Amino acid sequence: MKNKLIAALFIVVIYLAIKYLFPPFMIVMYPVVLLVTFLHEFGHAFFAVITGGSVDAIQINANGGGFAMISGGFAPLVLLGGYVGSAIFGNLLFYIGVKMPRSSVGMLLFLSLIMIFVSLYWFNSLFTTALLFFFAFIFIFIAVKKPTISSYLLMILGLLSVIYILEDYKVGPSSDIHKFSQIFVFIPEQIWMFVFLFIVLFITYLNIKTIIRQSGGDKS
């Protein structure tokens, strides 16, 4: 596990180096951007369903944007489910990749099934369906043919997703924050932006703290 934490730190350093020293190479983050968009919209859908709402469609755009067409549900949780929900899912992928390598194959397969389900049951565009099928194919291939790297893939995807989510706090949740401020009108929109960011930072802090605390003598 210690080796994986070192690898995670190395990934962060490489990411920051590329972003600030070689920005044109940030194109390599494009798949992660699309994955974060999926996690964001799925977060809306997930919290809508568990609070009694329904989902008509999920859309992911080539420019990294997207939306979820939702009816009903508990609006505050549904809105939180996008930015905060994607951070929860990203941290979960990172945790499983670092601490639960034996569960990584199962998680990749489960994530693939979710993507296939979303692409078909909540169909909205050929691009979204093709993209999610592509992700699912890659994940299934790695889980079946290269199971030994499954945990590293989850760790990398989870970590990069969380980093991107944290950096995107002014843009990613903007529409959600605007709607949130319309529900709770007594708190300015700018304040909600930092509330969302604080929640995500706190979740990430707890995740990293838990990983380190549970490490013990594990050297894997």
mmCIF file of C-alpha atoms in Angstrom:
data_model
loop_
_atom_site.group_PDB
_atom_site.id
_atom_site.type_symbol
_atom_site.label_atom_id
_atom_site.label_comp_id
_atom_site.label_asym_id
_atom_site.label_seq_id
_atom_site.Cartn_x
_atom_site.Cartn_y
_atom_site.Cartn_z
ATOM 1 C CA MET A 1 0.000 0.000 0.000
ATOM 2 C CA LYS A 2 2.913 2.333 0.765
ATOM 3 C CA ASN A 3 4.118 1.837 -2.812
ATOM 4 C CA LYS A 4 0.708 2.880 -4.112
ATOM 5 C CA LEU A 5 0.709 6.056 -2.031
ATOM 6 C CA ILE A 6 4.123 6.916 -3.447
ATOM 7 C CA ALA A 7 2.746 6.227 -6.930
ATOM 8 C CA ALA A 8 -0.251 8.463 -6.166
ATOM 9 C CA LEU A 9 2.052 11.294 -5.083
ATOM 10 C CA PHE A 10 4.063 10.798 -8.270
ATOM 11 C CA ILE A 11 0.867 11.055 -10.341
ATOM 12 C CA VAL A 12 -0.014 14.358 -8.664
ATOM 13 C CA VAL A 13 3.471 15.741 -9.383
ATOM 14 C CA ILE A 14 3.308 14.638 -13.032
ATOM 15 C CA TYR A 15 -0.172 16.133 -13.411
ATOM 16 C CA LEU A 16 0.893 19.502 -11.986
ATOM 17 C CA ALA A 17 4.066 19.513 -14.082
ATOM 18 C CA ILE A 18 2.111 18.889 -17.280
ATOM 19 C CA LYS A 19 -0.535 21.471 -16.418
ATOM 20 C CA TYR A 20 1.806 24.316 -15.567
ATOM 21 C CA LEU A 21 4.901 23.503 -17.648
ATOM 22 C CA PHE A 22 3.450 21.754 -20.702
ATOM 23 C CA PRO A 23 -0.226 22.855 -20.905
ATOM 24 C CA PRO A 24 -0.764 21.591 -24.498
ATOM 25 C CA PHE A 25 -0.251 18.056 -23.194
ATOM 26 C CA MET A 26 -3.287 18.431 -20.919
ATOM 27 C CA ILE A 27 -5.187 16.822 -23.788
ATOM 28 C CA VAL A 28 -4.281 13.525 -22.099
ATOM 29 C CA MET A 29 -6.777 14.517 -19.389
ATOM 30 C CA TYR A 30 -9.663 14.506 -21.881
ATOM 31 C CA PRO A 31 -10.861 10.970 -21.016
ATOM 32 C CA VAL A 32 -10.761 11.904 -17.319
ATOM 33 C CA VAL A 33 -12.822 15.035 -18.029
ATOM 34 C CA LEU A 34 -15.468 12.902 -19.735
ATOM 35 C CA LEU A 35 -15.374 10.386 -16.883
ATOM 36 C CA VAL A 36 -15.872 13.185 -14.338
ATOM 37 C CA THR A 37 -18.802 14.476 -16.387
ATOM 38 C CA PHE A 38 -20.322 11.001 -16.294
ATOM 39 C CA LEU A 39 -19.798 10.756 -12.522
ATOM 40 C CA HIS A 40 -21.314 14.227 -12.108
ATOM 41 C CA GLU A 41 -24.466 13.482 -14.087
ATOM 42 C CA PHE A 42 -24.774 9.995 -12.632
ATOM 43 C CA GLY A 43 -24.546 11.596 -9.192
ATOM 44 C CA HIS A 44 -27.581 13.734 -9.996
ATOM 45 C CA ALA A 45 -29.427 10.676 -11.285
ATOM 46 C CA PHE A 46 -28.465 8.472 -8.334
ATOM 47 C CA PHE A 47 -29.652 10.951 -5.706
ATOM 48 C CA ALA A 48 -32.820 11.618 -7.678
ATOM 49 C CA VAL A 49 -33.708 7.919 -7.737
ATOM 50 C CA ILE A 50 -32.963 7.284 -4.045
ATOM 51 C CA THR A 51 -35.095 10.287 -3.035
ATOM 52 C CA GLY A 52 -38.120 9.202 -5.061
ATOM 53 C CA GLY A 53 -37.462 10.958 -8.359
ATOM 54 C CA SER A 54 -37.024 9.601 -11.857
ATOM 55 C CA VAL A 55 -34.441 9.997 -14.602
ATOM 56 C CA ASP A 56 -35.398 10.473 -18.235
ATOM 57 C CA ALA A 57 -31.945 10.764 -19.798
ATOM 58 C CA ILE A 58 -28.262 11.470 -19.224
ATOM 59 C CA GLN A 59 -26.211 13.396 -21.760
ATOM 60 C CA ILE A 60 -22.419 13.747 -22.016
ATOM 61 C CA ASN A 61 -21.111 16.222 -24.571
ATOM 62 C CA ALA A 62 -17.839 16.069 -26.475
ATOM 63 C CA ASN A 63 -16.780 19.404 -24.947
ATOM 64 C CA GLY A 64 -16.909 17.918 -21.450
ATOM 65 C CA GLY A 65 -20.313 19.317 -20.560
ATOM 66 C CA GLY A 66 -23.444 17.353 -19.864
ATOM 67 C CA PHE A 67 -26.826 17.249 -18.198
ATOM 68 C CA ALA A 68 -29.299 14.902 -16.565
ATOM 69 C CA MET A 69 -33.021 15.154 -17.282
ATOM 70 C CA ILE A 70 -34.661 14.505 -13.925
ATOM 71 C CA SER A 71 -38.180 14.668 -12.534
ATOM 72 C CA GLY A 72 -38.936 14.852 -8.823
ATOM 73 C CA GLY A 73 -36.634 13.819 -6.027
ATOM 74 C CA PHE A 74 -35.392 15.938 -3.125
ATOM 75 C CA ALA A 75 -33.962 18.933 -4.972
ATOM 76 C CA PRO A 76 -31.144 19.904 -2.541
ATOM 77 C CA LEU A 77 -29.738 16.368 -2.539
ATOM 78 C CA VAL A 78 -30.174 15.992 -6.288
ATOM 79 C CA LEU A 79 -28.228 19.216 -6.858
ATOM 80 C CA LEU A 80 -25.528 18.225 -4.365
ATOM 81 C CA GLY A 81 -25.340 14.844 -6.061
ATOM 82 C CA GLY A 82 -23.571 16.276 -9.095
ATOM 83 C CA TYR A 83 -20.419 17.953 -7.775
ATOM 84 C CA VAL A 84 -20.310 16.336 -4.338
ATOM 85 C CA GLY A 85 -21.553 12.988 -5.645
ATOM 86 C CA SER A 86 -18.850 12.821 -8.309
ATOM 87 C CA ALA A 87 -16.256 13.563 -5.608
ATOM 88 C CA ILE A 88 -17.647 10.728 -3.488
ATOM 89 C CA PHE A 89 -17.460 8.329 -6.434
ATOM 90 C CA GLY A 90 -13.949 9.512 -7.346
ATOM 91 C CA ASN A 91 -12.738 9.056 -3.777
ATOM 92 C CA LEU A 92 -14.357 5.627 -3.680
ATOM 93 C CA LEU A 93 -12.473 4.548 -6.808
ATOM 94 C CA PHE A 94 -9.233 5.853 -5.301
ATOM 95 C CA TYR A 95 -9.860 4.071 -1.985
ATOM 96 C CA ILE A 96 -10.647 0.730 -3.615
ATOM 97 C CA GLY A 97 -7.641 1.044 -5.911
ATOM 98 C CA VAL A 98 -5.291 1.662 -2.976
ATOM 99 C CA LYS A 99 -6.790 -0.403 -0.161
ATOM 100 C CA MET A 100 -8.862 -3.134 -1.813
ATOM 101 C CA PRO A 101 -6.885 -4.516 -4.778
ATOM 102 C CA ARG A 102 -8.827 -7.806 -4.699
ATOM 103 C CA SER A 103 -12.060 -5.872 -5.174
ATOM 104 C CA SER A 104 -10.734 -3.751 -8.038
ATOM 105 C CA VAL A 105 -11.706 -6.216 -10.774
ATOM 106 C CA GLY A 106 -15.239 -6.437 -9.405
ATOM 107 C CA MET A 107 -15.444 -2.651 -9.165
ATOM 108 C CA LEU A 108 -14.338 -2.219 -12.775
ATOM 109 C CA LEU A 109 -16.949 -4.722 -13.932
ATOM 110 C CA PHE A 110 -19.628 -3.077 -11.778
ATOM 111 C CA LEU A 111 -18.725 0.362 -13.137
ATOM 112 C CA SER A 112 -18.919 -1.061 -16.663
ATOM 113 C CA LEU A 113 -22.396 -2.440 -16.019
ATOM 114 C CA ILE A 114 -23.540 0.936 -14.682
ATOM 115 C CA MET A 115 -22.243 2.648 -17.813
ATOM 116 C CA ILE A 116 -23.953 0.156 -20.109
ATOM 117 C CA PHE A 117 -27.197 0.531 -18.153
ATOM 118 C CA VAL A 118 -27.060 4.333 -18.296
ATOM 119 C CA SER A 119 -26.209 4.345 -22.009
ATOM 120 C CA LEU A 120 -29.215 2.184 -22.875
ATOM 121 C CA TYR A 121 -31.881 2.822 -20.239
ATOM 122 C CA TRP A 122 -31.311 6.575 -19.994
ATOM 123 C CA PHE A 123 -30.377 6.961 -23.666
ATOM 124 C CA ASN A 124 -30.227 10.499 -25.012
ATOM 125 C CA SER A 125 -27.585 10.576 -27.763
ATOM 126 C CA LEU A 126 -25.411 8.288 -29.847
ATOM 127 C CA PHE A 127 -22.274 10.067 -28.601
ATOM 128 C CA THR A 128 -23.124 9.366 -24.959
ATOM 129 C CA THR A 129 -23.954 5.733 -25.670
ATOM 130 C CA ALA A 130 -20.823 5.194 -27.785
ATOM 131 C CA LEU A 131 -18.631 6.882 -25.169
ATOM 132 C CA LEU A 132 -19.983 4.838 -22.269
ATOM 133 C CA PHE A 133 -19.730 1.615 -24.258
ATOM 134 C CA PHE A 134 -16.117 2.511 -25.070
ATOM 135 C CA PHE A 135 -15.308 3.091 -21.394
ATOM 136 C CA ALA A 136 -17.114 -0.117 -20.447
ATOM 137 C CA PHE A 137 -15.214 -2.122 -23.081
ATOM 138 C CA ILE A 138 -11.849 -0.817 -21.842
ATOM 139 C CA PHE A 139 -12.716 -1.531 -18.210
ATOM 140 C CA ILE A 140 -14.009 -5.039 -18.958
ATOM 141 C CA PHE A 141 -10.950 -5.816 -21.088
ATOM 142 C CA ILE A 142 -8.586 -4.748 -18.304
ATOM 143 C CA ALA A 143 -10.597 -6.564 -15.632
ATOM 144 C CA VAL A 144 -10.564 -9.819 -17.627
ATOM 145 C CA LYS A 145 -7.233 -9.697 -19.462
ATOM 146 C CA LYS A 146 -5.084 -7.532 -17.172
ATOM 147 C CA PRO A 147 -6.550 -7.974 -13.680
ATOM 148 C CA THR A 148 -3.223 -7.216 -11.987
ATOM 149 C CA ILE A 149 -3.376 -3.574 -13.094
ATOM 150 C CA SER A 150 -7.045 -3.065 -12.190
ATOM 151 C CA SER A 151 -6.243 -1.563 -8.797
ATOM 152 C CA TYR A 152 -3.734 0.855 -10.323
ATOM 153 C CA LEU A 153 -6.260 1.922 -12.957
ATOM 154 C CA LEU A 154 -8.882 2.633 -10.295
ATOM 155 C CA MET A 155 -6.340 4.494 -8.184
ATOM 156 C CA ILE A 156 -5.233 6.672 -11.111
ATOM 157 C CA LEU A 157 -8.757 7.369 -12.381
ATOM 158 C CA GLY A 158 -10.064 8.093 -8.892
ATOM 159 C CA LEU A 159 -7.172 10.376 -7.985
ATOM 160 C CA LEU A 160 -7.186 12.333 -11.255
ATOM 161 C CA SER A 161 -10.977 12.661 -11.058
ATOM 162 C CA VAL A 162 -10.786 14.131 -7.556
ATOM 163 C CA ILE A 163 -7.999 16.542 -8.572
ATOM 164 C CA TYR A 164 -10.004 17.704 -11.583
ATOM 165 C CA ILE A 165 -13.172 18.082 -9.502
ATOM 166 C CA LEU A 166 -11.347 20.210 -6.914
ATOM 167 C CA GLU A 167 -9.819 22.437 -9.594
ATOM 168 C CA ASP A 168 -13.148 22.804 -11.368
ATOM 169 C CA TYR A 169 -15.048 24.152 -8.359
ATOM 170 C CA LYS A 170 -15.728 27.547 -9.994
ATOM 171 C CA VAL A 171 -17.079 26.089 -13.242
ATOM 172 C CA GLY A 172 -18.236 22.488 -12.843
ATOM 173 C CA PRO A 173 -20.988 23.017 -10.257
ATOM 174 C CA SER A 174 -21.941 26.565 -11.350
ATOM 175 C CA SER A 175 -25.403 25.702 -12.695
ATOM 176 C CA ASP A 176 -26.110 23.478 -9.680
ATOM 177 C CA ILE A 177 -24.994 26.223 -7.286
ATOM 178 C CA HIS A 178 -27.205 28.748 -9.060
ATOM 179 C CA LYS A 179 -30.237 26.491 -8.630
ATOM 180 C CA PHE A 180 -29.208 25.776 -5.037
ATOM 181 C CA SER A 181 -29.093 29.503 -4.270
ATOM 182 C CA GLN A 182 -32.618 29.831 -5.669
ATOM 183 C CA ILE A 183 -33.825 27.304 -3.086
ATOM 184 C CA PHE A 184 -31.883 28.803 -0.177
ATOM 185 C CA VAL A 185 -32.173 32.462 -1.152
ATOM 186 C CA PHE A 186 -30.817 33.756 2.162
ATOM 187 C CA ILE A 187 -27.285 32.557 1.305
ATOM 188 C CA PRO A 188 -25.419 34.176 -1.649
ATOM 189 C CA GLU A 189 -24.400 32.045 -4.608
ATOM 190 C CA GLN A 190 -20.686 32.708 -4.016
ATOM 191 C CA ILE A 191 -20.966 31.338 -0.486
ATOM 192 C CA TRP A 192 -22.531 28.124 -1.781
ATOM 193 C CA MET A 193 -19.614 27.711 -4.178
ATOM 194 C CA PHE A 194 -17.215 27.539 -1.245
ATOM 195 C CA VAL A 195 -19.598 25.344 0.755
ATOM 196 C CA PHE A 196 -19.580 22.814 -2.096
ATOM 197 C CA LEU A 197 -15.780 23.038 -2.288
ATOM 198 C CA PHE A 198 -15.398 22.591 1.475
ATOM 199 C CA ILE A 199 -17.597 19.477 1.444
ATOM 200 C CA VAL A 200 -15.503 17.922 -1.332
ATOM 201 C CA LEU A 201 -12.235 18.859 0.402
ATOM 202 C CA PHE A 202 -13.500 17.350 3.653
ATOM 203 C CA ILE A 203 -14.556 14.111 1.939
ATOM 204 C CA THR A 204 -11.154 13.863 0.256
ATOM 205 C CA TYR A 205 -9.355 14.611 3.529
ATOM 206 C CA LEU A 206 -11.310 11.893 5.354
ATOM 207 C CA ASN A 207 -10.574 9.424 2.567
ATOM 208 C CA ILE A 208 -6.827 10.072 2.595
ATOM 209 C CA LYS A 209 -6.745 10.057 6.399
ATOM 210 C CA THR A 210 -8.570 6.711 6.462
ATOM 211 C CA ILE A 211 -6.200 5.199 3.895
ATOM 212 C CA ILE A 212 -3.134 6.291 5.860
ATOM 213 C CA ARG A 213 -4.585 5.192 9.204
ATOM 214 C CA GLN A 214 -5.514 1.762 7.873
ATOM 215 C CA SER A 215 -2.164 1.243 6.169
ATOM 216 C CA GLY A 216 -0.494 -0.314 9.221
ATOM 217 C CA GLY A 217 2.309 -2.556 8.087
ATOM 218 C CA ASP A 218 0.897 -3.145 4.614
ATOM 219 C CA LYS A 219 3.712 -2.737 2.061
ATOM 220 C CA SER A 220 1.745 -3.691 -1.060
#
